[in-house]
């Protein structure tokens, strides 16, 4: 707004009001002038309204937003959806021209300015982060892997005779595919050295490989800074000296390394000591932006220019727009604060994982040069699971099902073929790694409450004992109301699905009387046979509708819940007159297998007004192959063809595992009967037995 604009308003606004309006507009203009002059992110964050004003100003410079424009070409910035146009602030033409990502686009001067300004701010952020000698950078609207492919294509244009790429192994598929995507290149994998429980760069093997191949035939050496522990960042200083010695390009995968001062300092040092041609970093991991962009930096402007001129066609302006918006909204001060907070969060996460490791007899796998990711051994878990990979990785599934993302469980012994190359111990970054582990990272933007919740959830992964825990922790159920709980045995984490003393699939009732119920028996189909042997009743049997949960689980959970006041047992029965009977007992307890799963019960209360389990109290469990009954003549379990806590009289009343109806084999069994005080015996056609802690309380 020039002086003539304010002159036209002079007779419409009082001078003191006009002066205030001019000051407000000049303040916004000064912000923009400062950024354009300094070519760096502002010290303090901009307001959203200031950023939107800038984007609208830039958009007005693009030809598709000109007043009464007539477009007669095949593109001309036409957009059908008004929503899409608003989302892109009307900057539709993209950035660059055919053959150069940084070249001015005549029809999109505003978008071109946006691109140039974003690249300038990106360079300032690289300097602020600690790579002070970087001379030029460019934002590319592709993710890190594809950006590395473009870097390799740029190298190949300068070294057409070179066909070999030497790569320090890091187990990410994109790192492999970015090389194999270029026809004619041969990948040479350099394994890490396993020293003192951490993985380090094998520079000697790199040098041997260079000499065997002939330096002129090597397109480049690729190293990695940011990575998952226990892999250490590559020793890029020594590799840079090697590249300088043999005149070989050096490409550094610095994916999320900008958030680490140590890694940025190492890049600067590597450039001083030797050769670093290009380094690539992700915009989403370092600056909390949507996935799909990367920044490629270099210490020689001409190398970055060569990359820029390699890009085929125009590019989307979305990544540059998002980056500019983010940097203006963040400001240098907040960016530095977030990087500093990340260091504190790393220490907090490390301390929390150290405490967990000590409690579970695991250990932090030392990796002092990696100050983003932390690895924790799973040695004890592997022992308890007999090195069953499926059960070891179940820890990751358990965390994910509890809304913890990003933690990676890495078992050894998993081999994969990727792009025709076999990798032993895939995921562990090394063929000789012998420890199972999981890792977690303290990345920029992480909040302290996320760490606390993760550590709390990690503690709870061994404590989902029953459906009460499921409801208490608000965990999602599987279809049909099932959940894989951990049997409270000596193992800190359950293993061996379906095996005794390990994880177990149980059916939950989270609705009845406030929920938290674990269904231990359910019957409605008379065709399901409940005449199981001792082992079947011990481990559990049946299908999703008719089942016995298993005596060993009943012992384990009732023993565990003693510390919480014990268990309550409720039985819900439907008789042949469609009447429901609900009876409950306090202090439900099942003893160990050594004690033949003896049954203890407390106080009875129910609608039947008669304790049908009176004669089963203090009785041991019996099956046809392990009767344990006190009758000298009749084998009760065999006679009644079921498993139960048989009473001294060998009478069937209250035995809920009897056949639901008589058959040719059991004409003397008329089904399940339940005694009521007022109505006598009732013929039962459906049963459900549930347990939950006695003193239920849900603070949801």
XYZ file of C-alpha atoms in Angstrom:
700
model
C 0.000 0.000 0.000
C 1.725 3.141 -1.248
C 1.399 6.770 -0.151
C -1.317 7.428 -2.723
C -3.514 4.774 -1.070
C -3.344 6.514 2.292
C -3.888 9.900 0.644
C -7.130 8.627 -0.850
C -8.264 7.605 2.633
C -7.374 10.900 4.277
C -10.881 12.325 4.017
C -12.495 9.038 5.092
C -10.522 8.277 8.264
C -9.437 10.563 11.087
C -5.690 11.070 10.953
C -4.985 9.372 14.299
C -6.907 6.246 13.227
C -5.193 6.215 9.867
C -1.838 6.490 11.608
C -2.585 3.426 13.726
C -3.629 1.446 10.646
C -0.447 2.462 8.825
C 1.659 1.355 11.809
C -0.029 -2.062 11.889
C 0.532 -2.646 8.181
C 4.119 -1.382 8.358
C 4.820 -3.774 11.250
C 3.725 -6.696 9.090
C 5.771 -5.344 6.186
C 8.847 -5.014 8.409
C 8.583 -8.710 9.287
C 8.606 -9.621 5.624
C 11.410 -7.159 4.840
C 13.509 -8.635 7.631
C 13.115 -12.180 6.286
C 13.869 -11.073 2.721
C 16.969 -9.159 3.813
C 18.311 -11.715 6.289
C 17.296 -14.795 4.252
C 16.892 -16.794 7.460
C 14.087 -17.907 9.725
C 12.864 -15.108 12.007
C 13.947 -15.107 15.616
C 10.367 -15.071 16.856
C 7.384 -16.947 15.481
C 4.937 -15.234 13.158
C 1.210 -15.119 13.742
C -0.899 -17.264 11.416
C -2.527 -14.139 9.988
C 0.892 -12.766 8.982
C 1.825 -16.034 7.265
C -1.482 -16.184 5.412
C -1.059 -12.574 4.291
C 2.365 -13.454 2.856
C 1.050 -16.545 1.058
C -1.849 -14.583 -0.399
C 0.578 -11.894 -1.540
C 2.794 -14.473 -3.254
C -0.222 -16.149 -4.842
C -1.335 -12.830 -6.344
C 1.901 -12.808 -8.374
C 1.031 -16.061 -10.182
C -0.612 -15.590 -13.580
C -3.588 -17.837 -12.826
C -4.620 -15.319 -10.149
C -4.280 -12.226 -12.359
C -7.362 -10.076 -12.905
C -9.264 -11.119 -16.061
C -6.579 -13.532 -17.213
C -7.174 -15.564 -20.386
C -5.392 -18.896 -20.385
C -5.233 -20.651 -23.737
C -2.617 -23.287 -22.895
C -3.068 -26.881 -21.783
C -2.478 -26.188 -18.079
C -2.804 -22.539 -17.042
C -3.371 -23.246 -13.357
C -6.922 -24.505 -13.684
C -8.279 -26.248 -10.577
C -11.748 -27.763 -10.420
C -12.127 -27.955 -6.636
C -12.332 -24.693 -4.724
C -11.224 -26.594 -1.631
C -8.044 -27.760 -3.354
C -7.358 -24.234 -4.556
C -7.786 -22.825 -1.048
C -5.532 -25.514 0.411
C -2.787 -24.433 -2.002
C -3.507 -20.709 -1.586
C -4.034 -20.493 -5.332
C -0.399 -21.377 -6.126
C -1.115 -23.991 -8.764
C 1.684 -23.760 -11.326
C 4.322 -25.454 -9.196
C 8.001 -24.546 -9.040
C 10.914 -24.759 -11.454
C 10.926 -25.306 -15.187
C 11.727 -28.357 -17.272
C 15.273 -29.315 -16.439
C 15.883 -27.138 -13.368
C 14.087 -27.281 -10.041
C 15.324 -23.817 -9.013
C 14.701 -21.945 -12.261
C 12.234 -19.069 -12.377
C 8.754 -19.907 -13.696
C 7.468 -16.869 -15.679
C 3.815 -17.751 -15.126
C 4.410 -18.311 -11.411
C 6.551 -15.500 -10.047
C 4.987 -15.807 -6.601
C 5.564 -19.563 -6.461
C 9.131 -19.053 -7.693
C 9.727 -16.507 -4.940
C 8.185 -18.937 -2.454
C 10.628 -21.615 -3.616
C 13.672 -19.333 -3.426
C 12.697 -18.027 0.010
C 12.068 -21.564 1.320
C 15.488 -22.720 0.112
C 17.110 -19.707 1.783
C 15.362 -20.446 5.077
C 16.328 -24.120 4.779
C 19.988 -23.122 4.467
C 19.697 -20.910 7.539
C 18.176 -23.799 9.524
C 21.038 -26.075 8.461
C 23.500 -23.454 9.725
C 21.570 -22.994 12.979
C 21.549 -26.770 13.482
C 25.347 -26.869 13.409
C 26.403 -27.513 9.795
C 27.929 -24.075 9.474
C 29.946 -24.660 6.293
C 27.033 -25.792 4.119
C 26.998 -23.492 1.082
C 23.747 -24.379 -0.613
C 20.666 -26.546 -0.263
C 17.494 -27.286 -2.133
C 14.074 -28.531 -1.062
C 12.914 -31.466 -3.184
C 9.252 -32.586 -3.111
C 10.113 -36.273 -2.683
C 10.885 -38.304 0.433
C 14.428 -39.153 1.517
C 14.829 -42.392 -0.445
C 13.840 -40.854 -3.769
C 15.996 -37.794 -3.061
C 18.994 -40.097 -2.629
C 18.187 -41.703 -5.985
C 18.313 -38.250 -7.588
C 21.680 -37.634 -5.912
C 23.038 -40.883 -7.356
C 21.734 -39.947 -10.806
C 23.526 -36.617 -10.485
C 26.783 -38.380 -9.571
C 26.377 -40.765 -12.474
C 26.033 -37.915 -14.925
C 29.443 -36.695 -13.778
C 30.930 -40.231 -13.583
C 29.247 -42.244 -16.360
C 31.874 -44.991 -16.184
C 31.237 -45.696 -12.489
C 28.789 -48.535 -11.773
C 29.488 -49.569 -8.168
C 27.945 -48.152 -4.986
C 29.501 -48.968 -1.609
C 26.948 -48.767 1.180
C 27.408 -49.054 4.929
C 24.548 -51.333 5.938
C 21.506 -49.867 7.661
C 18.366 -51.983 7.502
C 15.859 -49.754 5.745
C 14.435 -50.882 2.426
C 14.400 -47.376 0.954
C 18.191 -47.185 1.362
C 18.558 -50.263 -0.829
C 15.897 -49.398 -3.372
C 17.275 -45.902 -3.912
C 20.348 -47.626 -5.398
C 18.780 -50.552 -7.228
C 16.223 -48.217 -8.832
C 18.993 -47.040 -11.175
C 19.704 -49.607 -13.857
C 23.298 -50.718 -14.162
C 24.400 -49.999 -10.600
C 25.845 -52.761 -8.432
C 25.392 -52.529 -4.681
C 28.223 -53.579 -2.363
C 27.077 -53.973 1.234
C 29.638 -53.257 3.937
C 28.649 -54.991 7.171
C 28.987 -53.226 10.490
C 31.631 -54.243 13.022
C 30.144 -55.605 16.257
C 32.136 -54.044 19.092
C 31.137 -53.883 22.756
C 27.463 -54.594 21.987
C 27.249 -51.811 19.420
C 27.544 -51.695 15.666
C 30.248 -49.504 14.160
C 31.463 -48.559 10.674
C 33.865 -50.970 8.998
C 36.046 -48.365 7.283
C 38.811 -50.900 6.608
C 36.450 -53.116 4.615
C 35.263 -50.056 2.691
C 38.835 -49.278 1.689
C 39.476 -52.883 0.674
C 36.325 -52.834 -1.460
C 37.392 -49.591 -3.159
C 40.806 -51.003 -4.011
C 39.379 -54.272 -5.330
C 36.812 -52.504 -7.519
C 39.122 -49.677 -8.692
C 38.228 -46.169 -7.422
C 37.231 -44.901 -10.873
C 34.504 -47.547 -11.092
C 32.941 -46.535 -7.759
C 30.046 -44.112 -8.187
C 29.947 -43.153 -4.508
C 30.075 -44.317 -0.909
C 26.859 -43.951 1.110
C 26.943 -43.512 4.877
C 24.260 -42.868 7.484
C 24.204 -40.577 10.501
C 20.783 -40.918 12.157
C 19.839 -44.561 12.735
C 18.214 -46.981 15.155
C 20.285 -48.110 18.126
C 22.294 -50.238 18.742
C 23.685 -49.176 15.366
C 26.004 -46.224 15.804
C 26.121 -43.351 13.332
C 28.696 -44.078 10.668
C 32.163 -42.670 11.207
C 31.664 -40.134 8.436
C 34.889 -38.303 9.312
C 37.043 -41.331 8.438
C 34.880 -42.190 5.437
C 35.193 -38.608 4.170
C 38.990 -38.939 4.322
C 38.736 -42.198 2.390
C 36.550 -40.556 -0.273
C 38.938 -37.626 -0.540
C 41.920 -39.955 -0.840
C 40.391 -41.948 -3.705
C 38.395 -39.073 -5.270
C 35.022 -40.785 -4.759
C 31.746 -38.897 -4.126
C 30.372 -39.229 -0.607
C 26.593 -39.220 -0.022
C 25.352 -38.983 3.576
C 21.887 -40.119 4.630
C 21.175 -37.596 7.388
C 17.461 -38.470 7.497
C 16.608 -37.089 10.948
C 20.073 -35.890 11.904
C 19.389 -32.135 11.872
C 17.773 -32.414 15.302
C 21.053 -33.683 16.779
C 23.867 -31.181 17.359
C 26.385 -34.036 17.554
C 25.462 -35.393 14.138
C 25.481 -31.932 12.570
C 28.882 -31.233 14.078
C 30.140 -34.551 12.704
C 29.006 -33.530 9.207
C 30.828 -30.219 9.479
C 33.927 -32.006 10.745
C 33.735 -34.588 7.952
C 33.723 -31.801 5.377
C 36.800 -30.213 6.948
C 38.699 -33.499 7.121
C 37.762 -34.924 3.755
C 34.925 -35.060 1.258
C 31.154 -34.852 1.664
C 29.359 -34.118 -1.603
C 25.693 -34.153 -0.604
C 23.712 -34.897 2.542
C 19.979 -35.626 2.584
C 17.474 -34.999 5.378
C 13.743 -35.447 5.767
C 11.437 -32.481 6.323
C 8.831 -34.497 8.231
C 11.210 -36.012 10.792
C 13.182 -32.835 11.458
C 10.501 -30.154 11.184
C 7.212 -31.942 11.919
C 5.729 -31.598 8.452
C 3.745 -34.020 6.291
C 5.737 -36.821 4.669
C 6.882 -36.230 1.110
C 9.782 -33.795 1.125
C 13.504 -33.624 1.751
C 16.331 -31.102 1.883
C 19.570 -31.861 0.067
C 22.558 -29.813 1.159
C 26.132 -29.563 0.001
C 29.408 -27.817 0.754
C 29.974 -26.909 -2.900
C 27.187 -24.929 -4.634
C 27.944 -26.399 -8.056
C 27.182 -29.945 -6.838
C 23.772 -28.856 -5.528
C 23.155 -26.964 -8.785
C 23.879 -30.134 -10.766
C 21.256 -31.960 -8.731
C 18.729 -29.162 -9.221
C 19.199 -29.222 -12.999
C 18.654 -32.976 -13.095
C 15.055 -32.793 -11.871
C 12.700 -33.662 -14.767
C 9.875 -31.186 -15.267
C 8.167 -28.936 -12.766
C 7.643 -29.864 -9.145
C 4.863 -29.358 -6.651
C 5.146 -26.241 -4.509
C 3.371 -27.928 -1.582
C 6.510 -29.001 0.284
C 8.156 -25.587 -0.090
C 4.955 -23.902 1.050
C 4.654 -26.204 4.064
C 8.305 -25.636 4.954
C 8.056 -21.844 4.694
C 4.851 -21.859 6.734
C 6.361 -24.112 9.395
C 9.572 -22.111 9.751
C 7.727 -18.800 10.032
C 5.277 -20.293 12.546
C 8.122 -21.823 14.561
C 10.842 -19.175 14.534
C 14.474 -19.722 15.466
C 13.938 -19.347 19.198
C 11.287 -22.062 19.395
C 13.264 -24.320 17.055
C 16.283 -24.096 19.342
C 14.104 -24.677 22.403
C 12.636 -27.796 20.826
C 16.084 -29.146 19.977
C 17.192 -28.495 23.540
C 14.045 -30.135 24.924
C 14.721 -33.170 22.745
C 18.058 -33.678 24.510
C 16.315 -33.518 27.899
C 13.651 -35.930 26.696
C 16.330 -38.339 25.513
C 17.855 -38.363 28.995
C 14.425 -38.859 30.562
C 13.580 -41.695 28.188
C 16.971 -43.290 28.790
C 16.508 -43.152 32.570
C 13.017 -44.644 32.315
C 14.143 -47.483 30.068
C 17.125 -48.102 32.335
C 14.767 -48.507 35.299
C 12.553 -50.883 33.312
C 15.578 -52.882 32.180
C 16.842 -53.300 35.737
C 13.416 -54.403 36.913
C 13.100 -57.018 34.158
C 16.741 -58.198 34.189
C 17.368 -56.667 30.777
C 19.881 -53.960 29.926
C 20.349 -50.847 27.840
C 22.592 -51.757 24.907
C 25.312 -49.128 25.054
C 25.514 -46.848 22.028
C 27.015 -43.549 23.257
C 27.274 -41.887 19.830
C 23.586 -42.398 19.102
C 21.765 -39.702 21.064
C 18.376 -40.105 19.396
C 17.582 -43.825 19.590
C 17.892 -46.215 22.561
C 18.056 -50.017 22.369
C 17.014 -52.342 25.202
C 17.825 -56.051 25.247
C 15.126 -58.723 25.323
C 17.386 -61.534 26.541
C 15.163 -62.684 29.411
C 12.066 -62.570 27.258
C 13.831 -64.639 24.598
C 14.777 -67.249 27.202
C 11.217 -67.544 28.440
C 9.910 -67.751 24.889
C 12.539 -70.268 23.775
C 13.669 -67.752 21.132
C 10.272 -67.949 19.432
C 10.422 -64.951 17.090
C 6.645 -64.618 16.852
C 6.344 -64.367 20.606
C 9.258 -61.948 20.951
C 7.756 -59.581 18.388
C 4.405 -59.821 20.167
C 5.757 -57.199 22.547
C 5.627 -54.728 19.652
C 2.055 -55.749 18.864
C 1.093 -55.338 22.506
C 2.549 -51.825 22.571
C 0.867 -50.878 19.299
C -2.502 -52.187 20.497
C -2.077 -49.866 23.480
C -1.544 -46.863 21.177
C 2.257 -46.788 21.405
C 3.752 -46.167 17.966
C 7.364 -46.013 16.823
C 8.829 -48.653 19.149
C 10.518 -51.416 17.146
C 11.051 -54.979 18.338
C 13.982 -56.569 16.514
C 14.514 -60.332 16.806
C 17.676 -61.879 15.419
C 17.622 -64.737 12.960
C 15.241 -63.138 10.456
C 16.678 -63.349 6.940
C 15.223 -61.413 4.011
C 15.951 -61.107 0.321
C 15.570 -57.515 -0.849
C 16.178 -56.566 -4.457
C 17.894 -59.914 -4.974
C 20.295 -59.469 -2.047
C 20.054 -61.681 1.034
C 20.339 -59.914 4.371
C 20.897 -62.036 7.444
C 19.372 -60.741 10.672
C 17.289 -58.220 8.765
C 16.300 -55.353 11.010
C 19.369 -55.714 13.229
C 21.749 -53.981 10.747
C 24.261 -56.814 11.065
C 24.627 -60.478 10.144
C 26.442 -61.195 13.400
C 24.069 -59.470 15.824
C 22.981 -62.071 18.377
C 20.747 -60.169 20.782
C 17.026 -59.604 20.513
C 16.092 -56.049 21.425
C 13.623 -53.225 21.029
C 14.325 -49.559 20.525
C 12.608 -46.234 21.020
C 13.610 -42.746 19.940
C 13.434 -39.283 21.473
C 12.713 -37.166 18.413
C 12.089 -33.459 18.082
C 8.545 -32.511 19.001
C 8.124 -35.379 21.456
C 6.282 -34.366 24.611
C 7.150 -35.441 28.137
C 3.687 -36.938 28.659
C 4.284 -39.223 25.650
C 7.398 -40.622 27.310
C 5.585 -41.117 30.606
C 2.681 -42.864 28.915
C 5.042 -45.076 26.914
C 6.966 -46.102 30.035
C 3.714 -46.742 31.881
C 2.408 -48.809 28.977
C 5.666 -50.735 28.794
C 5.231 -51.595 32.460
C 1.671 -52.700 31.815
C 2.512 -55.018 28.920
C 3.211 -57.713 31.512
C 0.170 -56.888 33.590
C -2.877 -57.539 31.410
C -3.927 -60.456 33.572
C -7.638 -60.538 32.869
C -10.519 -58.544 31.443
C -10.496 -56.249 34.459
C -7.055 -55.039 33.323
C -8.350 -54.776 29.764
C -11.135 -52.436 30.844
C -8.969 -50.545 33.314
C -6.414 -49.778 30.607
C -9.109 -49.118 27.986
C -7.619 -51.631 25.568
C -9.388 -52.571 22.323
C -10.950 -56.022 22.094
C -10.655 -58.477 19.249
C -13.817 -59.407 17.318
C -16.223 -61.345 19.522
C -15.025 -59.625 22.692
C -11.745 -61.536 23.039
C -8.333 -60.410 24.280
C -4.951 -62.115 24.545
C -4.097 -61.784 28.242
C -0.878 -62.628 30.032
C -1.047 -65.396 32.584
C 0.438 -64.085 35.865
C 3.246 -66.593 36.092
C 6.923 -66.020 36.816
C 7.518 -64.721 33.294
C 7.496 -60.942 33.040
C 6.087 -61.202 29.543
C 3.924 -64.021 28.291
C 5.034 -66.292 25.487
C 3.772 -69.328 23.647
C 0.191 -68.629 22.653
C -2.093 -71.376 23.895
C 0.584 -72.972 26.055
C 0.292 -73.476 29.769
C 1.566 -70.590 31.861
C 1.729 -68.218 28.922
C -0.553 -65.937 26.930
C -4.185 -66.934 26.646
C -7.153 -65.847 24.587
C -10.053 -65.015 26.896
C -13.553 -63.703 26.357
C -14.425 -60.446 28.085
C -17.708 -59.008 29.276
C -17.254 -55.263 29.642
C -20.963 -54.477 29.913
C -22.641 -56.528 32.657
C -22.770 -54.735 36.010
C -20.024 -52.267 35.083
C -17.890 -54.768 33.176
C -14.417 -56.077 33.916
C -15.608 -59.701 33.780
C -13.518 -62.570 32.469
C -15.786 -65.332 31.163
C -14.394 -68.637 32.442
C -17.149 -70.951 31.184
C -19.894 -70.638 28.618
C -22.357 -73.242 27.341
C -25.295 -73.171 24.962
C -24.615 -75.805 22.294
C -25.415 -79.340 23.542
C -23.210 -80.822 20.813
C -20.000 -79.432 22.350
C -18.525 -82.217 24.470
C -17.408 -81.187 27.974
C -16.220 -84.670 28.962
C -12.577 -83.624 28.746
C -9.550 -85.279 30.286
C -7.318 -83.795 32.955
C -4.972 -82.052 30.495
C -7.858 -80.530 28.550
C -9.482 -79.133 31.672
C -6.096 -77.903 32.859
C -5.295 -76.011 29.641
C -8.824 -75.129 28.537
C -10.875 -76.207 25.524
C -13.880 -75.360 23.370
C -14.777 -72.723 20.791
C -15.708 -69.051 21.032
C -19.233 -69.813 22.278
C -18.827 -72.988 24.359
C -15.622 -73.328 26.366
C -13.823 -73.965 29.638
C -11.072 -71.421 30.233
C -8.679 -73.839 31.945
C -7.924 -74.721 35.559
C -4.325 -73.539 35.389
C -5.449 -70.074 34.363
C -8.047 -70.115 37.156
C -5.295 -70.927 39.633
C -2.919 -68.311 38.245
C -5.461 -65.498 38.158
C -7.068 -66.286 41.507
C -3.634 -66.512 43.103
C -2.603 -63.199 41.543
C -5.818 -61.433 42.553
C -5.352 -62.361 46.213
C -3.222 -59.234 46.467
C -6.179 -57.227 45.132
C -8.735 -58.614 47.563
C -9.604 -61.797 45.701
C -12.079 -62.675 42.973
C -15.835 -62.650 42.739
C -17.544 -65.479 40.839
C -20.951 -64.960 39.261
C -22.992 -67.594 37.456
C -25.752 -66.592 35.042
C -28.089 -69.417 34.014
C -31.041 -69.658 31.655
C -33.578 -72.403 32.372
C -35.980 -74.131 29.990
C -38.752 -71.754 31.087
C -36.672 -68.793 29.852
C -36.012 -67.588 33.382
C -32.589 -66.176 34.304
C -30.842 -67.080 37.565
C -27.831 -65.095 38.805
C -25.784 -66.333 41.762
C -22.471 -64.969 43.062
C -19.727 -65.931 45.520
C -16.931 -63.917 47.068
C -13.300 -65.035 47.393
C -13.305 -67.481 44.489
C -9.988 -69.347 44.561
C -8.587 -72.376 42.717
C -5.474 -74.015 44.154
C -2.513 -75.303 42.122
C -2.333 -78.463 40.042
C -0.240 -80.011 42.806
C -3.262 -79.473 45.077
C -5.514 -80.876 42.321
C -7.131 -77.488 41.685
C -9.033 -77.488 44.967
C -11.951 -75.016 45.044
C -12.450 -72.390 47.768
C -15.432 -70.045 47.923
C -16.585 -67.290 50.253
C -20.030 -65.843 50.901
C -22.930 -66.716 48.601
C -25.620 -64.301 47.410
C -28.011 -64.777 44.522
C -31.474 -64.957 43.017
C -31.728 -68.732 43.546
C -31.478 -68.210 47.303
C -29.685 -71.540 47.505
C -25.918 -72.211 47.435
C -25.599 -74.849 44.710
C -21.820 -74.948 45.216
C -22.095 -75.733 48.918
C -21.020 -79.352 48.495
C -18.226 -78.432 46.026
C -16.431 -76.147 48.470
C -13.083 -77.556 49.495
C -13.311 -80.291 46.859
C -10.589 -81.132 44.333
C -11.212 -81.237 40.605
C -11.994 -84.559 38.937
C -12.002 -85.850 35.358
C -12.598 -89.298 33.911
C -8.853 -90.016 33.767
C -8.023 -88.413 37.123
C -11.097 -88.877 39.260
C -9.850 -87.710 42.682
C -13.317 -88.381 44.133
C -13.881 -89.759 47.617
C -16.381 -92.396 46.506
C -14.913 -95.901 46.957
C -17.131 -97.562 44.332
C -18.245 -94.977 41.755
C -15.839 -92.890 39.719
C -17.963 -89.728 39.751
C -16.378 -87.880 36.831
C -16.506 -90.981 34.643
C -20.077 -91.731 35.648
C -21.357 -88.225 34.951
C -19.048 -87.792 31.937
C -17.718 -84.384 32.893
C -15.040 -82.563 34.821
C -15.950 -80.732 38.035
C -15.353 -80.320 41.751
C -17.349 -83.438 42.629
C -19.194 -83.501 45.946
C -18.976 -86.295 48.488
C -22.373 -87.685 47.527
C -21.444 -87.804 43.835
C -24.680 -85.981 43.067
C -25.004 -83.923 39.874
C -26.745 -80.817 41.276
C -24.667 -77.695 40.704
C -22.358 -79.428 38.221
C -22.355 -76.947 35.325
C -20.215 -79.022 32.957
C -22.678 -81.908 32.651
C -24.074 -82.689 29.180
C -26.813 -80.175 28.418
C -29.154 -83.010 27.444
C -29.279 -86.784 27.583
C -28.100 -88.987 24.723
C -27.949 -92.673 23.825
C -24.636 -92.848 25.683
C -25.955 -91.054 28.760
C -29.655 -91.918 29.173
C -29.299 -91.481 32.932
C -28.168 -87.859 32.530
C -31.102 -85.539 32.041
C -29.026 -82.368 31.750
C -27.908 -79.632 34.150
C -30.129 -78.900 37.128
C -29.986 -75.894 39.450
C -31.722 -75.845 42.793
C -33.751 -72.830 43.888
C -35.220 -72.351 47.337
C -38.700 -71.406 46.177
C -39.082 -73.278 42.886
C -37.110 -76.473 43.348
C -34.876 -77.877 40.590
C -34.579 -76.000 37.325
C -33.414 -77.532 34.038
C -30.626 -75.307 32.657
C -30.118 -74.770 28.902
C -27.446 -72.046 28.929
C -24.654 -71.164 31.368
C -22.132 -68.346 31.752
C -19.529 -68.200 34.548
C -17.682 -64.901 35.096
C -14.973 -63.676 37.461
C -13.568 -60.257 38.309
C -11.766 -58.630 41.253
C -14.047 -58.167 44.233
C -13.398 -54.479 44.822
C -14.055 -53.224 41.298
C -13.332 -49.594 40.582
C -12.999 -48.000 37.163
C -11.555 -44.495 37.017
C -12.138 -44.036 33.303
